[in-house]
Amino acid sequence: MSKQFPFQRVSHAAKWVLSGLILIGPVSAEELKDPELYKQELLAIEKRLDAKLKALDEKLERLEKLESATTTVTAPVAPDSATQVKTEEIKPVQAAEEKKSDKAESKSQDHFANVSYGKNGFEFRTDNDKFSLAIQNRIQVRYADPFDSDPRSVSDLERDESSFMIRRARTKLKGHAYWPWLQYYLQYDWSQPVLRDLSLTMDKFKWAKLWVGRGKVFYNDERVSSSGNQQFANRSIINDIFTVDRQQGAQIFGNLFPGSWHDISYYTGVFTGLGVGERSNDDDRMMYSGRLQWNALGGEMPFSQSDIEFHEKPALNFAFAAATNRSKCTAFETDSRSCRDLPGFSPGQDGQYRINQMLEEVRFKWQGFSVQHEMHWKEVVDTRKERSDPARKTNLMGGLVQAGYFPHYIFPIIPKNLELAGRYAFVDPNVNFNNDDLQQEASGIMTYFFNGHLNKVNFQVSHLTVGDKSNQRYWLQWDFSF
């Protein structure tokens, strides 16, 4: 049997021998003249010696453990010297690597993700930042009197359907996977119910981003801005008529020459053209859209209304957009049946209607003041009718202008988070006829922001007109996201 070398005994013996040599060594006459100085020097030497001996003890202890491990794994038949050296070299390295791996695995399990709460709700993020997930819920509760929807006929104005409702109830999931620039977004509406959004965005370059999936077409601000980021309790009467809404397809967009006088944002996309309610197209034609925006002052503004950010410097954006599509749809709505018919149009057959439309838009924000303007034109061509038929083409026009301000900045006695706003909107369903069917909206609203758009209360009064008939509508609403 092999015996272990007594490393600790050697260490203690060496310590005593060295200490004795120092104590009995020759003493100079100069040192005898100043015993105190001599004593201090001896103490300093002793401290240095203790430190060196401590280091020696640690090395000897590691060597002793190494010899013990080698002895344990050595077979009864003694290996040759070359094999013995190899065993002694590899075993400690393997043990160290295994210990390091176990430590890394333990850290990975115990500290996998960081959890926080922010503007996007509850946020989860891995330590290596490869994955993130934000979960946010939203509830919108509304009281409407005497009706809720926008009137399109005189009979709509005469309804009496006062009611409380859960107008919107949604869950949003967003984050990134594998790389911070590969972003995903999902939104589900529990009140309808319907999967509203499911998309991937490659956000690696500011000048060129790729979006694929189902979601809003980047066409006009009023529709692209979330219903939770609206200045009013709901969108204007022009929305249902002119929106291209949500579609399934791909979009490329970006910002060019940021910070210069020719700061430009662009958006272009191709889609199936039937909304989000159907998986396949009704013919071989696609929907195409494009938007060009000049960020004249203050850079590119996000799609969000009201100047809750309080722009210190003026921000001004001009935009033009266009879209074309051929399908059985003349209007869209985010629903399981998203392909809809405009009032006065019969349900379409596959590929029956050619839709061409354009938009002009202006947005401005400065020190709590905001203005927004949109003008829409839409042409509906019924391809099943003869070219000589006057009813083959229908032209529609509509527009809005709205403005809001936080009066606290003029009258400090008014709460800082209170905004007052007004809006005028109109829809002409057929410009070739007289204005007997003209639809108009004049609304005023008061909004108190508890936490920006994430938590606010609105009270809106609207004067709605169809032809020469009119009525008032009242909305009281609480929009809450968490």
Tab-separated table of C-alpha atoms in Angstrom:
chain	number	residue	atom	x	y	z
A	1	MET	CA	0.000	0.000	0.000
A	2	SER	CA	1.233	3.456	-0.825
A	3	LYS	CA	1.699	5.967	1.931
A	4	GLN	CA	0.886	9.646	1.715
A	5	PHE	CA	3.730	12.085	2.106
A	6	PRO	CA	3.323	14.186	5.354
A	7	PHE	CA	3.131	17.582	3.673
A	8	GLN	CA	1.598	19.355	6.684
A	9	ARG	CA	4.354	18.109	9.021
A	10	VAL	CA	6.993	19.428	6.634
A	11	SER	CA	5.214	22.770	6.522
A	12	HIS	CA	5.133	23.141	10.310
A	13	ALA	CA	8.769	22.019	10.651
A	14	ALA	CA	9.906	24.527	8.048
A	15	LYS	CA	8.059	27.278	9.881
A	16	TRP	CA	9.753	26.505	13.194
A	17	VAL	CA	13.227	26.195	11.610
A	18	LEU	CA	12.955	29.519	9.783
A	19	SER	CA	11.630	31.264	12.900
A	20	GLY	CA	14.542	29.894	14.961
A	21	LEU	CA	17.126	31.043	12.437
A	22	ILE	CA	15.744	34.541	12.537
A	23	LEU	CA	15.661	34.693	16.329
A	24	ILE	CA	19.192	33.314	16.897
A	25	GLY	CA	20.834	34.965	13.942
A	26	PRO	CA	23.673	37.487	14.350
A	27	VAL	CA	22.740	40.832	15.771
A	28	SER	CA	24.631	43.902	14.648
A	29	ALA	CA	25.924	46.511	17.098
A	30	GLU	CA	23.753	49.127	15.495
A	31	GLU	CA	20.640	47.078	16.149
A	32	LEU	CA	21.645	46.608	19.848
A	33	LYS	CA	21.850	50.344	20.230
A	34	ASP	CA	18.134	50.620	19.254
A	35	PRO	CA	16.291	47.517	20.526
A	36	GLU	CA	12.874	48.972	19.669
A	37	LEU	CA	13.813	49.395	16.011
A	38	TYR	CA	15.205	45.879	15.984
A	39	LYS	CA	11.951	44.584	17.469
A	40	GLN	CA	9.846	46.313	14.787
A	41	GLU	CA	11.999	44.879	12.017
A	42	LEU	CA	11.628	41.386	13.481
A	43	LEU	CA	7.818	41.773	13.599
A	44	ALA	CA	7.759	42.879	9.966
A	45	ILE	CA	9.884	39.910	8.941
A	46	GLU	CA	7.627	37.598	10.904
A	47	LYS	CA	4.500	38.926	9.116
A	48	ARG	CA	6.082	38.378	5.703
A	49	LEU	CA	7.166	34.935	6.754
A	50	ASP	CA	3.666	34.060	7.971
A	51	ALA	CA	2.192	35.120	4.631
A	52	LYS	CA	4.685	33.022	2.671
A	53	LEU	CA	4.139	30.036	4.945
A	54	LYS	CA	0.369	30.373	4.565
A	55	ALA	CA	0.738	30.290	0.785
A	56	LEU	CA	3.021	27.276	1.124
A	57	ASP	CA	0.434	25.532	3.314
A	58	GLU	CA	-2.271	26.085	0.669
A	59	LYS	CA	-0.078	24.689	-2.105
A	60	LEU	CA	0.900	21.687	-0.031
A	61	GLU	CA	-2.732	21.049	0.854
A	62	ARG	CA	-3.758	21.084	-2.836
A	63	LEU	CA	-0.863	18.766	-3.640
A	64	GLU	CA	-1.955	16.422	-0.845
A	65	LYS	CA	-5.550	16.345	-2.212
A	66	LEU	CA	-4.179	15.659	-5.694
A	67	GLU	CA	-2.116	12.731	-4.411
A	68	SER	CA	-5.163	11.392	-2.518
A	69	ALA	CA	-7.385	11.583	-5.632
A	70	THR	CA	-4.735	9.894	-7.766
A	71	THR	CA	-4.268	7.130	-5.218
A	72	THR	CA	-8.036	6.486	-5.100
A	73	VAL	CA	-8.462	6.028	-8.879
A	74	THR	CA	-5.189	4.071	-9.358
A	75	ALA	CA	-5.746	0.394	-10.157
A	76	PRO	CA	-4.240	-2.392	-7.921
A	77	VAL	CA	-1.692	-3.026	-10.643
A	78	ALA	CA	0.604	-0.028	-10.731
A	79	PRO	CA	0.556	1.696	-14.132
A	80	ASP	CA	3.640	2.807	-15.906
A	81	SER	CA	5.003	6.246	-15.197
A	82	ALA	CA	3.593	7.829	-18.363
A	83	THR	CA	0.030	6.685	-17.550
A	84	GLN	CA	0.398	7.880	-13.944
A	85	VAL	CA	1.426	11.362	-15.024
A	86	LYS	CA	-1.494	11.562	-17.461
A	87	THR	CA	-3.975	10.532	-14.727
A	88	GLU	CA	-2.621	13.126	-12.342
A	89	GLU	CA	-2.928	15.865	-14.967
A	90	ILE	CA	-6.421	15.094	-16.299
A	91	LYS	CA	-8.388	14.336	-13.133
A	92	PRO	CA	-8.055	17.722	-11.440
A	93	VAL	CA	-8.949	19.486	-14.716
A	94	GLN	CA	-12.087	17.379	-15.142
A	95	ALA	CA	-13.137	18.010	-11.559
A	96	ALA	CA	-12.688	21.755	-11.993
A	97	GLU	CA	-14.669	21.762	-15.256
A	98	GLU	CA	-17.516	19.754	-13.702
A	99	LYS	CA	-17.650	22.118	-10.745
A	100	LYS	CA	-17.720	25.119	-13.085
A	101	SER	CA	-20.491	23.531	-15.189
A	102	ASP	CA	-22.596	22.747	-12.109
A	103	LYS	CA	-22.183	26.325	-10.907
A	104	ALA	CA	-23.231	27.767	-14.287
A	105	GLU	CA	-26.242	25.432	-14.444
A	106	SER	CA	-27.266	26.423	-10.926
A	107	LYS	CA	-27.037	30.102	-11.832
A	108	SER	CA	-29.028	29.514	-15.023
A	109	GLN	CA	-31.813	27.870	-13.045
A	110	ASP	CA	-31.875	30.294	-10.134
A	111	HIS	CA	-31.483	33.508	-12.135
A	112	PHE	CA	-33.129	32.675	-15.461
A	113	ALA	CA	-35.171	35.830	-15.934
A	114	ASN	CA	-35.683	39.271	-14.487
A	115	VAL	CA	-39.234	40.401	-13.755
A	116	SER	CA	-40.360	44.025	-13.714
A	117	TYR	CA	-43.407	46.201	-14.332
A	118	GLY	CA	-43.426	49.049	-16.842
A	119	LYS	CA	-45.446	50.817	-19.509
A	120	ASN	CA	-45.957	47.518	-21.359
A	121	GLY	CA	-47.244	45.686	-18.271
A	122	PHE	CA	-45.440	42.817	-16.572
A	123	GLU	CA	-42.097	42.297	-18.283
A	124	PHE	CA	-39.924	39.158	-18.227
A	125	ARG	CA	-36.377	39.222	-19.589
A	126	THR	CA	-33.608	36.604	-19.566
A	127	ASP	CA	-30.179	37.487	-18.173
A	128	ASN	CA	-28.590	37.118	-21.601
A	129	ASP	CA	-31.299	39.361	-23.144
A	130	LYS	CA	-32.089	36.798	-25.839
A	131	PHE	CA	-35.744	36.595	-24.880
A	132	SER	CA	-38.281	39.021	-23.439
A	133	LEU	CA	-42.022	38.981	-22.863
A	134	ALA	CA	-44.371	41.776	-21.793
A	135	ILE	CA	-47.949	40.961	-20.793
A	136	GLN	CA	-50.549	43.729	-20.667
A	137	ASN	CA	-54.316	43.652	-20.219
A	138	ARG	CA	-56.778	46.379	-21.122
A	139	ILE	CA	-60.385	47.038	-20.173
A	140	GLN	CA	-62.578	49.764	-21.661
A	141	VAL	CA	-65.939	50.330	-19.977
A	142	ARG	CA	-68.474	52.666	-21.620
A	143	TYR	CA	-71.918	54.090	-21.025
A	144	ALA	CA	-73.659	55.267	-24.215
A	145	ASP	CA	-76.891	57.247	-24.557
A	146	PRO	CA	-79.100	57.010	-26.592
A	147	PHE	CA	-77.011	54.692	-28.858
A	148	ASP	CA	-73.379	53.697	-29.342
A	149	SER	CA	-72.565	53.205	-33.042
A	150	ASP	CA	-72.226	55.904	-35.692
A	151	PRO	CA	-75.528	56.714	-37.489
A	152	ARG	CA	-75.579	56.176	-41.271
A	153	SER	CA	-79.290	56.828	-41.837
A	154	VAL	CA	-82.148	58.802	-40.290
A	155	SER	CA	-83.477	55.635	-38.650
A	156	ASP	CA	-80.100	55.202	-36.903
A	157	LEU	CA	-80.568	58.631	-35.311
A	158	GLU	CA	-83.909	57.622	-33.837
A	159	ARG	CA	-82.639	54.633	-31.866
A	160	ASP	CA	-83.016	54.505	-28.090
A	161	GLU	CA	-80.513	51.894	-26.884
A	162	SER	CA	-78.887	53.409	-23.799
A	163	SER	CA	-76.518	50.849	-22.321
A	164	PHE	CA	-73.437	49.988	-20.288
A	165	MET	CA	-70.926	47.780	-22.065
A	166	ILE	CA	-67.459	46.268	-21.950
A	167	ARG	CA	-66.459	47.964	-25.168
A	168	ARG	CA	-62.982	46.446	-25.299
A	169	ALA	CA	-61.254	43.704	-23.274
A	170	ARG	CA	-57.855	42.750	-24.622
A	171	THR	CA	-54.623	40.972	-23.766
A	172	LYS	CA	-51.342	41.923	-25.424
A	173	LEU	CA	-48.109	39.933	-25.602
A	174	LYS	CA	-44.990	41.522	-27.013
A	175	GLY	CA	-41.232	41.098	-26.817
A	176	HIS	CA	-38.273	39.690	-28.730
A	177	ALA	CA	-36.776	36.239	-29.355
A	178	TYR	CA	-33.156	35.167	-29.986
A	179	TRP	CA	-32.135	38.702	-30.985
A	180	PRO	CA	-33.407	42.073	-29.665
A	181	TRP	CA	-34.310	43.096	-33.229
A	182	LEU	CA	-36.602	40.093	-33.875
A	183	GLN	CA	-39.814	41.286	-32.250
A	184	TYR	CA	-43.216	39.649	-31.923
A	185	TYR	CA	-46.658	41.007	-31.060
A	186	LEU	CA	-49.955	39.319	-30.253
A	187	GLN	CA	-53.283	40.879	-29.268
A	188	TYR	CA	-56.472	39.008	-28.479
A	189	ASP	CA	-59.880	40.618	-27.971
A	190	TRP	CA	-62.031	38.807	-25.415
A	191	SER	CA	-65.119	40.970	-25.977
A	192	GLN	CA	-65.753	39.764	-29.567
A	193	PRO	CA	-63.675	37.411	-29.477
A	194	VAL	CA	-61.035	37.532	-32.228
A	195	LEU	CA	-57.274	37.359	-32.674
A	196	ARG	CA	-56.609	40.938	-33.712
A	197	ASP	CA	-52.840	40.905	-34.171
A	198	LEU	CA	-50.111	38.321	-34.618
A	199	SER	CA	-46.933	39.559	-36.265
A	200	LEU	CA	-43.145	39.408	-36.424
A	201	THR	CA	-41.031	42.512	-37.051
A	202	MET	CA	-37.353	42.578	-38.024
A	203	ASP	CA	-36.348	45.867	-36.422
A	204	LYS	CA	-32.606	45.771	-37.058
A	205	PHE	CA	-32.216	48.828	-39.271
A	206	LYS	CA	-34.056	52.080	-38.736
A	207	TRP	CA	-34.128	52.761	-42.479
A	208	ALA	CA	-35.674	49.378	-43.383
A	209	LYS	CA	-37.869	47.203	-41.156
A	210	LEU	CA	-39.849	44.133	-42.204
A	211	TRP	CA	-43.277	43.305	-40.742
A	212	VAL	CA	-45.108	40.043	-41.520
A	213	GLY	CA	-48.342	38.600	-40.150
A	214	ARG	CA	-51.779	40.036	-39.423
A	215	GLY	CA	-52.343	43.536	-38.132
A	216	LYS	CA	-52.999	47.151	-39.066
A	217	VAL	CA	-51.985	48.533	-42.423
A	218	PHE	CA	-49.829	51.660	-41.967
A	219	TYR	CA	-52.266	53.913	-43.789
A	220	ASN	CA	-53.776	56.716	-41.635
A	221	ASP	CA	-53.088	57.878	-38.094
A	222	GLU	CA	-56.642	57.650	-36.764
A	223	ARG	CA	-56.816	53.918	-37.542
A	224	VAL	CA	-53.198	52.964	-36.832
A	225	SER	CA	-53.208	54.705	-33.440
A	226	SER	CA	-54.477	52.271	-30.834
A	227	SER	CA	-58.024	52.850	-29.621
A	228	GLY	CA	-56.380	53.294	-26.215
A	229	ASN	CA	-54.220	56.162	-27.540
A	230	GLN	CA	-57.073	58.147	-29.095
A	231	GLN	CA	-57.834	61.733	-28.126
A	232	PHE	CA	-61.555	60.953	-28.140
A	233	ALA	CA	-63.544	58.100	-26.633
A	234	ASN	CA	-63.721	56.502	-30.084
A	235	ARG	CA	-62.690	57.144	-33.667
A	236	SER	CA	-64.668	59.548	-35.860
A	237	ILE	CA	-67.532	58.728	-38.230
A	238	ILE	CA	-65.109	58.511	-41.192
A	239	ASN	CA	-63.282	55.459	-39.830
A	240	ASP	CA	-65.704	52.666	-40.799
A	241	ILE	CA	-66.052	54.049	-44.335
A	242	PHE	CA	-62.429	54.677	-45.317
A	243	THR	CA	-60.306	52.388	-43.175
A	244	VAL	CA	-58.253	49.581	-44.737
A	245	ASP	CA	-58.136	48.191	-41.196
A	246	ARG	CA	-56.208	45.011	-40.387
A	247	GLN	CA	-54.937	42.727	-43.124
A	248	GLN	CA	-52.742	39.667	-43.526
A	249	GLY	CA	-49.528	40.236	-45.440
A	250	ALA	CA	-46.129	41.958	-45.285
A	251	GLN	CA	-44.953	45.563	-44.892
A	252	ILE	CA	-41.594	47.303	-45.238
A	253	PHE	CA	-41.114	50.658	-43.537
A	254	GLY	CA	-38.382	52.930	-42.231
A	255	ASN	CA	-37.092	56.410	-41.497
A	256	LEU	CA	-34.690	58.149	-43.895
A	257	PHE	CA	-32.448	61.181	-43.277
A	258	PRO	CA	-33.466	61.600	-39.604
A	259	GLY	CA	-32.845	65.040	-38.148
A	260	SER	CA	-32.559	66.798	-41.530
A	261	TRP	CA	-35.067	69.088	-43.218
A	262	HIS	CA	-35.928	66.216	-45.573
A	263	ASP	CA	-36.577	63.695	-42.787
A	264	ILE	CA	-38.813	61.090	-44.458
A	265	SER	CA	-40.757	58.056	-43.217
A	266	TYR	CA	-42.110	55.517	-45.706
A	267	TYR	CA	-44.466	52.512	-45.485
A	268	THR	CA	-45.345	50.039	-48.226
A	269	GLY	CA	-47.163	46.708	-48.071
A	270	VAL	CA	-48.835	43.858	-49.914
A	271	PHE	CA	-51.789	41.936	-48.450
A	272	THR	CA	-54.399	39.301	-49.187
A	273	GLY	CA	-57.074	42.033	-49.134
A	274	LEU	CA	-59.902	40.297	-47.243
A	275	GLY	CA	-59.144	41.526	-43.741
A	276	VAL	CA	-58.227	39.085	-40.980
A	277	GLY	CA	-61.330	36.872	-41.055
A	278	GLU	CA	-60.369	34.644	-43.996
A	279	ARG	CA	-57.200	32.649	-44.595
A	280	SER	CA	-57.147	32.617	-48.410
A	281	ASN	CA	-57.809	35.160	-51.142
A	282	ASP	CA	-60.976	35.236	-53.255
A	283	ASP	CA	-58.963	35.728	-56.473
A	284	ASP	CA	-55.354	36.084	-57.639
A	285	ARG	CA	-55.188	39.850	-56.990
A	286	MET	CA	-53.576	41.413	-53.915
A	287	MET	CA	-54.068	44.632	-51.945
A	288	TYR	CA	-51.256	47.191	-52.187
A	289	SER	CA	-50.727	50.216	-49.952
A	290	GLY	CA	-48.165	52.966	-49.489
A	291	ARG	CA	-47.643	55.931	-47.185
A	292	LEU	CA	-45.047	58.712	-47.490
A	293	GLN	CA	-44.556	61.056	-44.536
A	294	TRP	CA	-42.452	64.218	-44.311
A	295	ASN	CA	-41.315	64.915	-40.772
A	296	ALA	CA	-41.015	68.644	-41.298
A	297	LEU	CA	-40.379	69.575	-37.653
A	298	GLY	CA	-39.443	67.571	-34.601
A	299	GLY	CA	-38.810	64.254	-36.317
A	300	GLU	CA	-41.070	61.230	-36.707
A	301	MET	CA	-44.042	61.227	-34.318
A	302	PRO	CA	-45.440	57.904	-33.120
A	303	PHE	CA	-49.029	56.959	-33.953
A	304	SER	CA	-50.601	58.370	-30.781
A	305	GLN	CA	-52.916	61.329	-30.203
A	306	SER	CA	-52.925	64.182	-27.640
A	307	ASP	CA	-49.695	65.896	-26.616
A	308	ILE	CA	-49.320	64.062	-23.316
A	309	GLU	CA	-45.540	64.056	-23.898
A	310	PHE	CA	-45.584	67.888	-23.872
A	311	HIS	CA	-43.339	68.633	-26.850
A	312	GLU	CA	-40.949	71.429	-25.872
A	313	LYS	CA	-40.301	72.076	-29.568
A	314	PRO	CA	-42.957	71.947	-32.305
A	315	ALA	CA	-43.427	68.650	-34.139
A	316	LEU	CA	-45.083	68.671	-37.583
A	317	ASN	CA	-45.718	65.744	-39.947
A	318	PHE	CA	-47.327	65.740	-43.424
A	319	ALA	CA	-48.390	62.446	-44.999
A	320	PHE	CA	-49.908	61.109	-48.215
A	321	ALA	CA	-51.140	57.546	-48.611
A	322	ALA	CA	-52.848	55.375	-51.215
A	323	ALA	CA	-54.254	51.848	-51.418
A	324	THR	CA	-55.785	49.655	-54.099
A	325	ASN	CA	-57.565	46.326	-53.880
A	326	ARG	CA	-59.890	44.072	-55.850
A	327	SER	CA	-62.067	41.686	-53.887
A	328	LYS	CA	-65.631	41.094	-52.728
A	329	CYS	CA	-65.181	43.696	-49.915
A	330	THR	CA	-66.082	47.369	-49.947
A	331	ALA	CA	-65.293	47.927	-46.231
A	332	PHE	CA	-63.404	46.187	-43.415
A	333	GLU	CA	-63.755	45.570	-39.704
A	334	THR	CA	-61.610	43.544	-37.313
A	335	ASP	CA	-63.898	40.598	-36.686
A	336	SER	CA	-64.306	36.945	-37.579
A	337	ARG	CA	-66.219	38.353	-40.576
A	338	SER	CA	-63.947	41.235	-41.462
A	339	CYS	CA	-64.971	41.586	-45.114
A	340	ARG	CA	-67.939	44.017	-44.998
A	341	ASP	CA	-70.240	45.977	-47.320
A	342	LEU	CA	-70.570	49.739	-47.413
A	343	PRO	CA	-74.097	51.082	-46.836
A	344	GLY	CA	-76.000	50.906	-50.126
A	345	PHE	CA	-73.768	48.198	-51.660
A	346	SER	CA	-74.923	44.625	-52.154
A	347	PRO	CA	-72.760	41.732	-50.878
A	348	GLY	CA	-69.954	41.227	-53.351
A	349	GLN	CA	-68.889	38.209	-55.349
A	350	ASP	CA	-65.271	37.079	-55.614
A	351	GLY	CA	-63.195	39.891	-57.131
A	352	GLN	CA	-66.251	42.047	-57.879
A	353	TYR	CA	-65.182	45.430	-56.473
A	354	ARG	CA	-62.118	47.444	-57.369
A	355	ILE	CA	-61.271	49.890	-54.550
A	356	ASN	CA	-58.905	52.838	-55.084
A	357	GLN	CA	-58.390	55.344	-52.287
A	358	MET	CA	-56.099	58.171	-51.197
A	359	LEU	CA	-55.387	60.153	-48.041
A	360	GLU	CA	-53.885	63.494	-47.074
A	361	GLU	CA	-52.913	63.991	-43.409
A	362	VAL	CA	-51.383	66.650	-41.121
A	363	ARG	CA	-50.317	66.229	-37.489
A	364	PHE	CA	-48.939	68.897	-35.140
A	365	LYS	CA	-47.969	68.922	-31.451
A	366	TRP	CA	-46.407	71.603	-29.280
A	367	GLN	CA	-46.420	72.319	-25.541
A	368	GLY	CA	-49.657	70.504	-24.757
A	369	PHE	CA	-51.459	71.606	-27.941
A	370	SER	CA	-52.267	69.157	-30.739
A	371	VAL	CA	-53.983	69.368	-34.136
A	372	GLN	CA	-54.832	66.565	-36.539
A	373	HIS	CA	-56.399	66.678	-39.998
A	374	GLU	CA	-57.289	63.910	-42.470
A	375	MET	CA	-58.931	64.085	-45.898
A	376	HIS	CA	-60.043	60.870	-47.623
A	377	TRP	CA	-61.138	60.004	-51.146
A	378	LYS	CA	-62.394	56.543	-52.153
A	379	GLU	CA	-63.543	55.094	-55.459
A	380	VAL	CA	-65.580	51.872	-55.646
A	381	VAL	CA	-65.822	50.250	-59.087
A	382	ASP	CA	-68.362	47.484	-59.585
A	383	THR	CA	-66.638	45.413	-62.282
A	384	ARG	CA	-69.786	43.380	-62.963
A	385	LYS	CA	-71.575	46.444	-64.353
A	386	GLU	CA	-71.151	47.802	-67.856
A	387	ARG	CA	-68.652	50.619	-68.369
A	388	SER	CA	-71.470	52.822	-69.658
A	389	ASP	CA	-73.517	52.315	-66.477
A	390	PRO	CA	-73.383	55.496	-64.299
A	391	ALA	CA	-73.676	53.301	-61.200
A	392	ARG	CA	-70.483	51.456	-62.093
A	393	LYS	CA	-68.343	53.966	-60.141
A	394	THR	CA	-69.103	55.511	-56.763
A	395	ASN	CA	-66.923	58.234	-55.284
A	396	LEU	CA	-66.885	58.904	-51.542
A	397	MET	CA	-65.224	61.738	-49.615
A	398	GLY	CA	-64.668	62.356	-45.951
A	399	GLY	CA	-62.464	64.261	-43.570
A	400	LEU	CA	-61.837	65.376	-40.030
A	401	VAL	CA	-60.082	68.064	-38.071
A	402	GLN	CA	-59.562	67.886	-34.325
A	403	ALA	CA	-57.608	69.864	-31.753
A	404	GLY	CA	-56.877	69.493	-28.067
A	405	TYR	CA	-55.107	71.388	-25.300
A	406	PHE	CA	-54.188	71.044	-21.638
A	407	PRO	CA	-55.499	74.369	-20.240
A	408	HIS	CA	-53.374	74.080	-17.095
A	409	TYR	CA	-50.544	75.749	-18.999
A	410	ILE	CA	-52.670	78.918	-19.261
A	411	PHE	CA	-54.770	78.568	-16.109
A	412	PRO	CA	-52.677	76.802	-13.424
A	413	ILE	CA	-55.760	76.329	-11.244
A	414	ILE	CA	-57.003	73.680	-13.722
A	415	PRO	CA	-55.556	70.184	-13.095
A	416	LYS	CA	-52.457	69.467	-15.141
A	417	ASN	CA	-53.770	66.137	-16.455
A	418	LEU	CA	-57.053	67.501	-17.834
A	419	GLU	CA	-57.392	67.922	-21.609
A	420	LEU	CA	-60.188	69.611	-23.571
A	421	ALA	CA	-60.646	68.784	-27.265
A	422	GLY	CA	-63.044	69.291	-30.165
A	423	ARG	CA	-63.591	67.505	-33.475
A	424	TYR	CA	-65.509	67.995	-36.708
A	425	ALA	CA	-65.868	65.144	-39.230
A	426	PHE	CA	-67.984	64.502	-42.325
A	427	VAL	CA	-68.722	61.694	-44.779
A	428	ASP	CA	-70.205	62.189	-48.231
A	429	PRO	CA	-71.250	58.658	-49.342
A	430	ASN	CA	-71.627	59.708	-52.976
A	431	VAL	CA	-70.225	62.974	-54.261
A	432	ASN	CA	-72.267	62.649	-57.470
A	433	PHE	CA	-75.518	63.212	-55.569
A	434	ASN	CA	-76.698	66.164	-53.516
A	435	ASN	CA	-76.002	66.421	-49.797
A	436	ASP	CA	-79.225	64.784	-48.629
A	437	ASP	CA	-77.189	61.847	-47.345
A	438	LEU	CA	-74.288	63.893	-45.862
A	439	GLN	CA	-73.198	62.612	-42.447
A	440	GLN	CA	-71.593	64.995	-39.947
A	441	GLU	CA	-70.147	64.860	-36.458
A	442	ALA	CA	-69.329	67.731	-34.079
A	443	SER	CA	-67.888	66.465	-30.792
A	444	GLY	CA	-66.418	67.888	-27.636
A	445	ILE	CA	-64.580	65.874	-24.997
A	446	MET	CA	-63.040	66.265	-21.573
A	447	THR	CA	-60.362	63.730	-20.584
A	448	TYR	CA	-58.551	63.251	-17.302
A	449	PHE	CA	-55.333	61.253	-17.554
A	450	PHE	CA	-54.483	59.390	-14.353
A	451	ASN	CA	-51.447	57.739	-15.998
A	452	GLY	CA	-51.273	58.920	-19.595
A	453	HIS	CA	-53.223	56.785	-22.050
A	454	LEU	CA	-52.862	53.776	-19.731
A	455	ASN	CA	-55.487	55.041	-17.295
A	456	LYS	CA	-57.936	57.774	-18.275
A	457	VAL	CA	-61.587	58.809	-18.044
A	458	ASN	CA	-63.503	60.532	-20.917
A	459	PHE	CA	-66.777	62.349	-21.165
A	460	GLN	CA	-67.785	63.078	-24.773
A	461	VAL	CA	-70.786	64.846	-26.270
A	462	SER	CA	-71.467	64.521	-30.017
A	463	HIS	CA	-73.936	66.292	-32.277
A	464	LEU	CA	-74.627	63.858	-35.145
A	465	THR	CA	-76.362	64.775	-38.393
A	466	VAL	CA	-77.661	62.737	-41.337
A	467	GLY	CA	-79.050	64.974	-44.069
A	468	ASP	CA	-81.207	67.516	-42.233
A	469	LYS	CA	-81.897	65.329	-39.165
A	470	SER	CA	-79.742	65.337	-36.032
A	471	ASN	CA	-79.424	63.974	-32.522
A	472	GLN	CA	-77.042	64.074	-29.569
A	473	ARG	CA	-74.970	61.174	-28.259
A	474	TYR	CA	-73.255	60.966	-24.850
A	475	TRP	CA	-70.325	58.747	-23.934
A	476	LEU	CA	-68.812	58.235	-20.486
A	477	GLN	CA	-65.816	55.934	-20.621
A	478	TRP	CA	-62.994	54.543	-18.497
A	479	ASP	CA	-59.974	53.074	-20.312
A	480	PHE	CA	-57.604	51.122	-18.062
A	481	SER	CA	-54.471	49.138	-18.972
A	482	PHE	CA	-52.339	47.100	-16.574
